[in-house]
């Protein structure tokens, strides 16, 4: 898998689709405790239609390359990494696609670094004061120390706990035990990854996206909200509120 060495981290990524695609590139941003495989089937489908899809693994807890010492792992810092990645690959008019925490990070990107973004697609994700939504507020509180992360992720070697409401249970309709096990393996096996995740979670504040949402009207490029209506965490009301604030938005109910 190719890699990009940024100032604060090395980001591995996968590319699907033709290099000479006539369409703008599609860049995916996953959430906490998953990796680029979250987007596999979606990206394969788009690649088959001629889109160039770029799927990085961001340093959000399921990464295997620890970030550099002193890296800024706040949401704003991760957004800067996303921007630097875009610049490093010289991507332009990017279709930025985000889900879960990744959707929140995309909101940071369009706020601070909108110049190379051509359009935004958000699926069910954090927004406003739901950063994160309940019950993940409890999990985030538990995961803010490397030792507690190591202990809890050792317990998550047991699939029923991984697939409980405090794990992936509310987020995946048919979880693959081997896939979810691999997503939790970096924190089970590498103390440096535990420290990275703890540092990130200590910088997540529920007020961050509320403040940022006041500037949504500045982003006049197309925004599409593709929302699963049965989601119990990222409820449809979040999408409707965002759609009302973006001046060029479309909401697609799934």
PDB file of C-alpha atoms in Angstrom, residues 5-253:
ATOM      1  CA  UNK A   5       4.804  11.152   4.757  1.00  0.00           C
ATOM      2  CA  UNK A   6       3.213  14.297   6.186  1.00  0.00           C
ATOM      3  CA  UNK A   7       4.681  16.649   8.778  1.00  0.00           C
ATOM      4  CA  UNK A   8       2.915  14.899  11.637  1.00  0.00           C
ATOM      5  CA  UNK A   9       2.130  11.394  10.404  1.00  0.00           C
ATOM      6  CA  UNK A  10       2.631   8.828   7.675  1.00  0.00           C
ATOM      7  CA  UNK A  11      -0.653   7.998   5.957  1.00  0.00           C
ATOM      8  CA  UNK A  12      -1.070   4.739   4.010  1.00  0.00           C
ATOM      9  CA  UNK A  13      -3.764   4.739   1.368  1.00  0.00           C
ATOM     10  CA  UNK A  14      -5.426   2.653  -1.304  1.00  0.00           C
ATOM     11  CA  UNK A  15      -6.449   3.869  -4.757  1.00  0.00           C
ATOM     12  CA  UNK A  16      -9.250   2.355  -6.822  1.00  0.00           C
ATOM     13  CA  UNK A  17     -10.383   3.478 -10.258  1.00  0.00           C
ATOM     14  CA  UNK A  18      -8.652   4.895 -13.331  1.00  0.00           C
ATOM     15  CA  UNK A  19      -5.801   7.391 -12.917  1.00  0.00           C
ATOM     16  CA  UNK A  20      -7.081   9.271 -15.975  1.00  0.00           C
ATOM     17  CA  UNK A  21     -10.667   9.543 -14.720  1.00  0.00           C
ATOM     18  CA  UNK A  22     -12.570  12.511 -16.181  1.00  0.00           C
ATOM     19  CA  UNK A  23     -14.302  12.946 -12.819  1.00  0.00           C
ATOM     20  CA  UNK A  24     -12.934  14.823  -9.796  1.00  0.00           C
ATOM     21  CA  UNK A  25     -11.166  12.534  -7.307  1.00  0.00           C
ATOM     22  CA  UNK A  26     -13.142  11.095  -4.402  1.00  0.00           C
ATOM     23  CA  UNK A  27     -11.423  11.151  -1.007  1.00  0.00           C
ATOM     24  CA  UNK A  28     -12.886   9.157   1.874  1.00  0.00           C
ATOM     25  CA  UNK A  29     -12.638   9.967   5.588  1.00  0.00           C
ATOM     26  CA  UNK A  30     -13.559   7.168   7.994  1.00  0.00           C
ATOM     27  CA  UNK A  31     -14.296   7.512  11.699  1.00  0.00           C
ATOM     28  CA  UNK A  32     -12.670   6.420  14.934  1.00  0.00           C
ATOM     29  CA  UNK A  33     -11.681   2.738  15.313  1.00  0.00           C
ATOM     30  CA  UNK A  34     -12.128   1.752  11.680  1.00  0.00           C
ATOM     31  CA  UNK A  35      -9.850   2.013   8.649  1.00  0.00           C
ATOM     32  CA  UNK A  36     -10.068   2.415   4.876  1.00  0.00           C
ATOM     33  CA  UNK A  37     -11.830  -0.957   4.507  1.00  0.00           C
ATOM     34  CA  UNK A  38     -15.019   0.681   5.778  1.00  0.00           C
ATOM     35  CA  UNK A  39     -15.397   2.188   2.294  1.00  0.00           C
ATOM     36  CA  UNK A  40     -14.370  -0.872   0.253  1.00  0.00           C
ATOM     37  CA  UNK A  41     -17.642  -1.804  -1.421  1.00  0.00           C
ATOM     38  CA  UNK A  42     -18.658   1.814  -2.046  1.00  0.00           C
ATOM     39  CA  UNK A  43     -15.293   2.661  -3.594  1.00  0.00           C
ATOM     40  CA  UNK A  44     -15.272  -0.477  -5.740  1.00  0.00           C
ATOM     41  CA  UNK A  45     -18.685   0.458  -7.114  1.00  0.00           C
ATOM     42  CA  UNK A  46     -17.596   4.010  -7.891  1.00  0.00           C
ATOM     43  CA  UNK A  47     -14.343   2.798  -9.431  1.00  0.00           C
ATOM     44  CA  UNK A  48     -16.371   0.585 -11.731  1.00  0.00           C
ATOM     45  CA  UNK A  49     -18.188   3.714 -12.890  1.00  0.00           C
ATOM     46  CA  UNK A  50     -14.897   5.402 -13.728  1.00  0.00           C
ATOM     47  CA  UNK A  51     -14.227   7.418 -10.552  1.00  0.00           C
ATOM     48  CA  UNK A  52     -10.778   7.591  -8.975  1.00  0.00           C
ATOM     49  CA  UNK A  53     -11.268   6.781  -5.282  1.00  0.00           C
ATOM     50  CA  UNK A  54      -8.624   7.396  -2.624  1.00  0.00           C
ATOM     51  CA  UNK A  55      -9.017   5.570   0.689  1.00  0.00           C
ATOM     52  CA  UNK A  56      -6.501   6.589   3.380  1.00  0.00           C
ATOM     53  CA  UNK A  57      -6.206   5.100   6.848  1.00  0.00           C
ATOM     54  CA  UNK A  58      -6.268   8.122   9.133  1.00  0.00           C
ATOM     55  CA  UNK A  59      -4.696   8.017  12.644  1.00  0.00           C
ATOM     56  CA  UNK A  60      -7.973   7.429  14.466  1.00  0.00           C
ATOM     57  CA  UNK A  61      -7.221   4.352  16.555  1.00  0.00           C
ATOM     58  CA  UNK A  62      -7.171   1.538  13.993  1.00  0.00           C
ATOM     59  CA  UNK A  63      -4.006   2.806  12.292  1.00  0.00           C
ATOM     60  CA  UNK A  64      -0.832   0.747  12.470  1.00  0.00           C
ATOM     61  CA  UNK A  65       1.768   3.509  11.943  1.00  0.00           C
ATOM     62  CA  UNK A  66       2.024   5.718  15.065  1.00  0.00           C
ATOM     63  CA  UNK A  67       2.019   9.454  14.453  1.00  0.00           C
ATOM     64  CA  UNK A  68       5.176  11.523  14.896  1.00  0.00           C
ATOM     65  CA  UNK A  69       6.092  12.784  18.356  1.00  0.00           C
ATOM     66  CA  UNK A  70       4.240  15.991  19.202  1.00  0.00           C
ATOM     67  CA  UNK A  71       1.623  15.546  16.462  1.00  0.00           C
ATOM     68  CA  UNK A  72      -1.542  17.607  16.842  1.00  0.00           C
ATOM     69  CA  UNK A  73      -4.275  15.000  17.243  1.00  0.00           C
ATOM     70  CA  UNK A  74      -7.096  17.422  17.893  1.00  0.00           C
ATOM     71  CA  UNK A  75      -9.927  17.314  15.324  1.00  0.00           C
ATOM     72  CA  UNK A  76      -8.512  20.513  13.834  1.00  0.00           C
ATOM     73  CA  UNK A  77      -5.075  18.901  13.665  1.00  0.00           C
ATOM     74  CA  UNK A  78      -6.471  15.854  11.859  1.00  0.00           C
ATOM     75  CA  UNK A  79      -8.269  18.197   9.441  1.00  0.00           C
ATOM     76  CA  UNK A  80      -4.905  19.819   8.699  1.00  0.00           C
ATOM     77  CA  UNK A  81      -3.466  16.359   7.967  1.00  0.00           C
ATOM     78  CA  UNK A  82      -6.324  15.727   5.532  1.00  0.00           C
ATOM     79  CA  UNK A  83      -5.579  19.013   3.789  1.00  0.00           C
ATOM     80  CA  UNK A  84      -1.842  18.259   3.649  1.00  0.00           C
ATOM     81  CA  UNK A  85      -2.614  14.829   2.189  1.00  0.00           C
ATOM     82  CA  UNK A  86      -4.732  16.459  -0.527  1.00  0.00           C
ATOM     83  CA  UNK A  87      -1.916  18.891  -1.332  1.00  0.00           C
ATOM     84  CA  UNK A  88       0.736  16.147  -1.300  1.00  0.00           C
ATOM     85  CA  UNK A  89      -1.206  14.186  -3.944  1.00  0.00           C
ATOM     86  CA  UNK A  90      -2.052  17.441  -5.779  1.00  0.00           C
ATOM     87  CA  UNK A  91      -5.771  16.659  -5.714  1.00  0.00           C
ATOM     88  CA  UNK A  92      -8.159  19.366  -6.900  1.00  0.00           C
ATOM     89  CA  UNK A  93     -11.930  19.810  -6.889  1.00  0.00           C
ATOM     90  CA  UNK A  94     -12.050  16.899  -4.461  1.00  0.00           C
ATOM     91  CA  UNK A  95     -15.302  15.175  -3.601  1.00  0.00           C
ATOM     92  CA  UNK A  96     -14.804  14.768   0.161  1.00  0.00           C
ATOM     93  CA  UNK A  97     -16.826  11.926   1.702  1.00  0.00           C
ATOM     94  CA  UNK A  98     -17.154  11.446   5.460  1.00  0.00           C
ATOM     95  CA  UNK A  99     -18.920   9.097   7.852  1.00  0.00           C
ATOM     96  CA  UNK A 100     -19.200   8.956  11.665  1.00  0.00           C
ATOM     97  CA  UNK A 101     -16.321  10.908  13.265  1.00  0.00           C
ATOM     98  CA  UNK A 102     -14.935  11.306   9.751  1.00  0.00           C
ATOM     99  CA  UNK A 103     -17.964  13.375   8.814  1.00  0.00           C
ATOM    100  CA  UNK A 104     -17.193  15.683  11.719  1.00  0.00           C
ATOM    101  CA  UNK A 105     -13.587  15.940  10.521  1.00  0.00           C
ATOM    102  CA  UNK A 106     -14.829  16.831   7.025  1.00  0.00           C
ATOM    103  CA  UNK A 107     -16.713  19.739   8.572  1.00  0.00           C
ATOM    104  CA  UNK A 108     -13.416  20.961  10.036  1.00  0.00           C
ATOM    105  CA  UNK A 109     -11.772  20.629   6.606  1.00  0.00           C
ATOM    106  CA  UNK A 110     -14.329  22.719   4.734  1.00  0.00           C
ATOM    107  CA  UNK A 111     -14.173  25.325   7.489  1.00  0.00           C
ATOM    108  CA  UNK A 112     -10.374  25.733   7.563  1.00  0.00           C
ATOM    109  CA  UNK A 113      -9.173  24.389   4.193  1.00  0.00           C
ATOM    110  CA  UNK A 114     -11.992  24.650   1.631  1.00  0.00           C
ATOM    111  CA  UNK A 115      -9.889  25.678  -1.368  1.00  0.00           C
ATOM    112  CA  UNK A 116      -9.315  22.219  -2.920  1.00  0.00           C
ATOM    113  CA  UNK A 117     -12.738  20.819  -2.007  1.00  0.00           C
ATOM    114  CA  UNK A 118     -15.225  20.763  -4.880  1.00  0.00           C
ATOM    115  CA  UNK A 119     -18.138  19.136  -3.092  1.00  0.00           C
ATOM    116  CA  UNK A 120     -18.957  17.453   0.210  1.00  0.00           C
ATOM    117  CA  UNK A 121     -20.830  14.204   0.847  1.00  0.00           C
ATOM    118  CA  UNK A 122     -21.773  13.329   4.420  1.00  0.00           C
ATOM    119  CA  UNK A 123     -23.321  10.066   5.488  1.00  0.00           C
ATOM    120  CA  UNK A 124     -24.510   9.491   9.055  1.00  0.00           C
ATOM    121  CA  UNK A 125     -22.024  11.400  11.193  1.00  0.00           C
ATOM    122  CA  UNK A 126     -21.337  13.688  14.134  1.00  0.00           C
ATOM    123  CA  UNK A 127     -22.818  17.181  13.977  1.00  0.00           C
ATOM    124  CA  UNK A 128     -23.690  20.067  16.283  1.00  0.00           C
ATOM    125  CA  UNK A 129     -23.500  18.945  19.924  1.00  0.00           C
ATOM    126  CA  UNK A 130     -23.470  15.235  18.999  1.00  0.00           C
ATOM    127  CA  UNK A 131     -19.685  14.890  19.042  1.00  0.00           C
ATOM    128  CA  UNK A 132     -19.942  12.038  19.865  1.00  0.00           C
ATOM    129  CA  UNK A 133     -23.595  11.040  20.300  1.00  0.00           C
ATOM    130  CA  UNK A 134     -24.801   9.010  23.274  1.00  0.00           C
ATOM    131  CA  UNK A 135     -23.820   6.302  24.293  1.00  0.00           C
ATOM    132  CA  UNK A 136     -20.374   6.926  22.809  1.00  0.00           C
ATOM    133  CA  UNK A 137     -19.908   9.828  25.206  1.00  0.00           C
ATOM    134  CA  UNK A 138     -19.369   7.093  27.825  1.00  0.00           C
ATOM    135  CA  UNK A 139     -16.875   5.205  25.675  1.00  0.00           C
ATOM    136  CA  UNK A 140     -14.925   8.381  24.875  1.00  0.00           C
ATOM    137  CA  UNK A 141     -14.684   9.169  28.582  1.00  0.00           C
ATOM    138  CA  UNK A 142     -13.313   5.676  29.283  1.00  0.00           C
ATOM    139  CA  UNK A 143     -10.833   5.805  26.400  1.00  0.00           C
ATOM    140  CA  UNK A 144      -9.025   9.005  27.377  1.00  0.00           C
ATOM    141  CA  UNK A 145      -6.123   7.204  29.072  1.00  0.00           C
ATOM    142  CA  UNK A 146      -3.716   4.750  27.385  1.00  0.00           C
ATOM    143  CA  UNK A 147      -3.987   2.243  30.240  1.00  0.00           C
ATOM    144  CA  UNK A 148      -7.769   2.151  30.199  1.00  0.00           C
ATOM    145  CA  UNK A 149      -7.698   1.759  26.416  1.00  0.00           C
ATOM    146  CA  UNK A 150      -5.285  -1.168  26.657  1.00  0.00           C
ATOM    147  CA  UNK A 151      -7.437  -2.877  29.293  1.00  0.00           C
ATOM    148  CA  UNK A 152     -10.734  -2.353  27.511  1.00  0.00           C
ATOM    149  CA  UNK A 153      -9.401  -3.378  24.131  1.00  0.00           C
ATOM    150  CA  UNK A 154      -8.008  -6.567  25.591  1.00  0.00           C
ATOM    151  CA  UNK A 155     -11.556  -7.331  26.734  1.00  0.00           C
ATOM    152  CA  UNK A 156     -12.804  -6.453  23.245  1.00  0.00           C
ATOM    153  CA  UNK A 157     -11.044  -9.501  21.950  1.00  0.00           C
ATOM    154  CA  UNK A 158     -14.384 -11.089  22.895  1.00  0.00           C
ATOM    155  CA  UNK A 159     -16.783 -10.514  19.968  1.00  0.00           C
ATOM    156  CA  UNK A 160     -20.000 -10.058  22.028  1.00  0.00           C
ATOM    157  CA  UNK A 161     -18.400  -7.083  23.799  1.00  0.00           C
ATOM    158  CA  UNK A 162     -17.075  -5.617  20.529  1.00  0.00           C
ATOM    159  CA  UNK A 163     -20.556  -5.845  19.058  1.00  0.00           C
ATOM    160  CA  UNK A 164     -22.340  -4.412  22.102  1.00  0.00           C
ATOM    161  CA  UNK A 165     -23.809  -0.872  22.174  1.00  0.00           C
ATOM    162  CA  UNK A 166     -20.504   0.455  23.576  1.00  0.00           C
ATOM    163  CA  UNK A 167     -18.640  -1.100  20.646  1.00  0.00           C
ATOM    164  CA  UNK A 168     -19.785  -1.464  17.049  1.00  0.00           C
ATOM    165  CA  UNK A 169     -23.269  -2.748  17.865  1.00  0.00           C
ATOM    166  CA  UNK A 170     -25.183   0.448  17.095  1.00  0.00           C
ATOM    167  CA  UNK A 171     -23.108   1.253  14.006  1.00  0.00           C
ATOM    168  CA  UNK A 172     -23.029  -1.975  11.981  1.00  0.00           C
ATOM    169  CA  UNK A 173     -26.119  -3.943  11.003  1.00  0.00           C
ATOM    170  CA  UNK A 174     -24.212  -7.164  10.298  1.00  0.00           C
ATOM    171  CA  UNK A 175     -20.748  -6.888  11.885  1.00  0.00           C
ATOM    172  CA  UNK A 176     -17.958  -9.102  10.581  1.00  0.00           C
ATOM    173  CA  UNK A 177     -16.177 -10.505  13.682  1.00  0.00           C
ATOM    174  CA  UNK A 178     -12.821 -10.777  11.932  1.00  0.00           C
ATOM    175  CA  UNK A 179     -13.015  -7.247  10.569  1.00  0.00           C
ATOM    176  CA  UNK A 180     -13.982  -5.690  13.893  1.00  0.00           C
ATOM    177  CA  UNK A 181     -11.272  -7.727  15.614  1.00  0.00           C
ATOM    178  CA  UNK A 182      -8.688  -6.335  13.196  1.00  0.00           C
ATOM    179  CA  UNK A 183      -9.938  -2.791  13.844  1.00  0.00           C
ATOM    180  CA  UNK A 184      -9.310  -3.174  17.571  1.00  0.00           C
ATOM    181  CA  UNK A 185      -6.003  -5.058  17.191  1.00  0.00           C
ATOM    182  CA  UNK A 186      -3.716  -1.981  16.911  1.00  0.00           C
ATOM    183  CA  UNK A 187      -4.788  -0.729  20.347  1.00  0.00           C
ATOM    184  CA  UNK A 188      -4.522  -4.220  21.804  1.00  0.00           C
ATOM    185  CA  UNK A 189      -1.026  -4.764  20.450  1.00  0.00           C
ATOM    186  CA  UNK A 190       0.735  -1.381  20.354  1.00  0.00           C
ATOM    187  CA  UNK A 191       0.923   1.030  23.292  1.00  0.00           C
ATOM    188  CA  UNK A 192       1.844   3.852  20.902  1.00  0.00           C
ATOM    189  CA  UNK A 193      -1.494   3.514  19.122  1.00  0.00           C
ATOM    190  CA  UNK A 194      -3.246   3.580  22.519  1.00  0.00           C
ATOM    191  CA  UNK A 195      -1.491   6.862  23.287  1.00  0.00           C
ATOM    192  CA  UNK A 196      -2.496   8.291  19.906  1.00  0.00           C
ATOM    193  CA  UNK A 197      -6.157   7.399  20.454  1.00  0.00           C
ATOM    194  CA  UNK A 198      -6.161   8.755  24.013  1.00  0.00           C
ATOM    195  CA  UNK A 199      -4.626  12.021  22.805  1.00  0.00           C
ATOM    196  CA  UNK A 200      -7.283  12.383  20.111  1.00  0.00           C
ATOM    197  CA  UNK A 201     -10.185  11.681  22.456  1.00  0.00           C
ATOM    198  CA  UNK A 202      -8.916  14.151  25.050  1.00  0.00           C
ATOM    199  CA  UNK A 203      -9.215  16.864  22.396  1.00  0.00           C
ATOM    200  CA  UNK A 204     -12.791  16.089  21.323  1.00  0.00           C
ATOM    201  CA  UNK A 205     -15.221  18.634  22.767  1.00  0.00           C
ATOM    202  CA  UNK A 206     -18.975  18.585  22.243  1.00  0.00           C
ATOM    203  CA  UNK A 207     -18.972  22.329  21.535  1.00  0.00           C
ATOM    204  CA  UNK A 208     -16.508  22.142  18.612  1.00  0.00           C
ATOM    205  CA  UNK A 209     -18.985  21.267  15.885  1.00  0.00           C
ATOM    206  CA  UNK A 210     -21.677  23.561  17.293  1.00  0.00           C
ATOM    207  CA  UNK A 211     -19.381  26.546  16.847  1.00  0.00           C
ATOM    208  CA  UNK A 212     -18.268  25.347  13.431  1.00  0.00           C
ATOM    209  CA  UNK A 213     -21.861  24.909  12.213  1.00  0.00           C
ATOM    210  CA  UNK A 214     -22.442  28.655  12.508  1.00  0.00           C
ATOM    211  CA  UNK A 215     -20.119  29.018   9.501  1.00  0.00           C
ATOM    212  CA  UNK A 216     -21.805  26.426   7.257  1.00  0.00           C
ATOM    213  CA  UNK A 217     -23.445  29.190   5.158  1.00  0.00           C
ATOM    214  CA  UNK A 218     -19.952  30.220   3.984  1.00  0.00           C
ATOM    215  CA  UNK A 219     -19.520  26.912   2.153  1.00  0.00           C
ATOM    216  CA  UNK A 220     -21.474  27.448  -1.054  1.00  0.00           C
ATOM    217  CA  UNK A 221     -20.292  24.372  -2.967  1.00  0.00           C
ATOM    218  CA  UNK A 222     -22.587  21.343  -3.352  1.00  0.00           C
ATOM    219  CA  UNK A 223     -23.277  19.337  -0.200  1.00  0.00           C
ATOM    220  CA  UNK A 224     -25.100  16.002  -0.310  1.00  0.00           C
ATOM    221  CA  UNK A 225     -26.336  14.342   2.880  1.00  0.00           C
ATOM    222  CA  UNK A 226     -26.923  10.622   2.329  1.00  0.00           C
ATOM    223  CA  UNK A 227     -28.594   9.517   5.543  1.00  0.00           C
ATOM    224  CA  UNK A 228     -29.699   6.177   6.921  1.00  0.00           C
ATOM    225  CA  UNK A 229     -33.060   6.978   8.458  1.00  0.00           C
ATOM    226  CA  UNK A 230     -33.059   4.110  10.987  1.00  0.00           C
ATOM    227  CA  UNK A 231     -29.846   5.251  12.704  1.00  0.00           C
ATOM    228  CA  UNK A 232     -30.346   5.487  16.470  1.00  0.00           C
ATOM    229  CA  UNK A 233     -27.140   7.477  17.089  1.00  0.00           C
ATOM    230  CA  UNK A 234     -26.790   9.869  14.151  1.00  0.00           C
ATOM    231  CA  UNK A 235     -30.477  10.582  13.818  1.00  0.00           C
ATOM    232  CA  UNK A 236     -32.094  12.120  10.712  1.00  0.00           C
ATOM    233  CA  UNK A 237     -32.686  15.388  12.582  1.00  0.00           C
ATOM    234  CA  UNK A 238     -28.932  16.064  12.408  1.00  0.00           C
ATOM    235  CA  UNK A 239     -28.993  15.811   8.613  1.00  0.00           C
ATOM    236  CA  UNK A 240     -32.058  18.031   8.303  1.00  0.00           C
ATOM    237  CA  UNK A 241     -30.466  20.711  10.493  1.00  0.00           C
ATOM    238  CA  UNK A 242     -27.294  20.656   8.418  1.00  0.00           C
ATOM    239  CA  UNK A 243     -29.228  20.736   5.143  1.00  0.00           C
ATOM    240  CA  UNK A 244     -31.009  23.864   6.338  1.00  0.00           C
ATOM    241  CA  UNK A 245     -27.695  25.650   6.970  1.00  0.00           C
ATOM    242  CA  UNK A 246     -25.715  24.762   3.859  1.00  0.00           C
ATOM    243  CA  UNK A 247     -26.846  27.042   1.016  1.00  0.00           C
ATOM    244  CA  UNK A 248     -26.390  24.400  -1.715  1.00  0.00           C
ATOM    245  CA  UNK A 249     -27.508  21.144  -0.107  1.00  0.00           C
ATOM    246  CA  UNK A 250     -29.418  18.004  -1.041  1.00  0.00           C
ATOM    247  CA  UNK A 251     -30.614  15.358   1.395  1.00  0.00           C
ATOM    248  CA  UNK A 252     -31.007  11.752   0.257  1.00  0.00           C
ATOM    249  CA  UNK A 253     -32.916   9.470   2.637  1.00  0.00           C
TER     250      UNK A 253
END
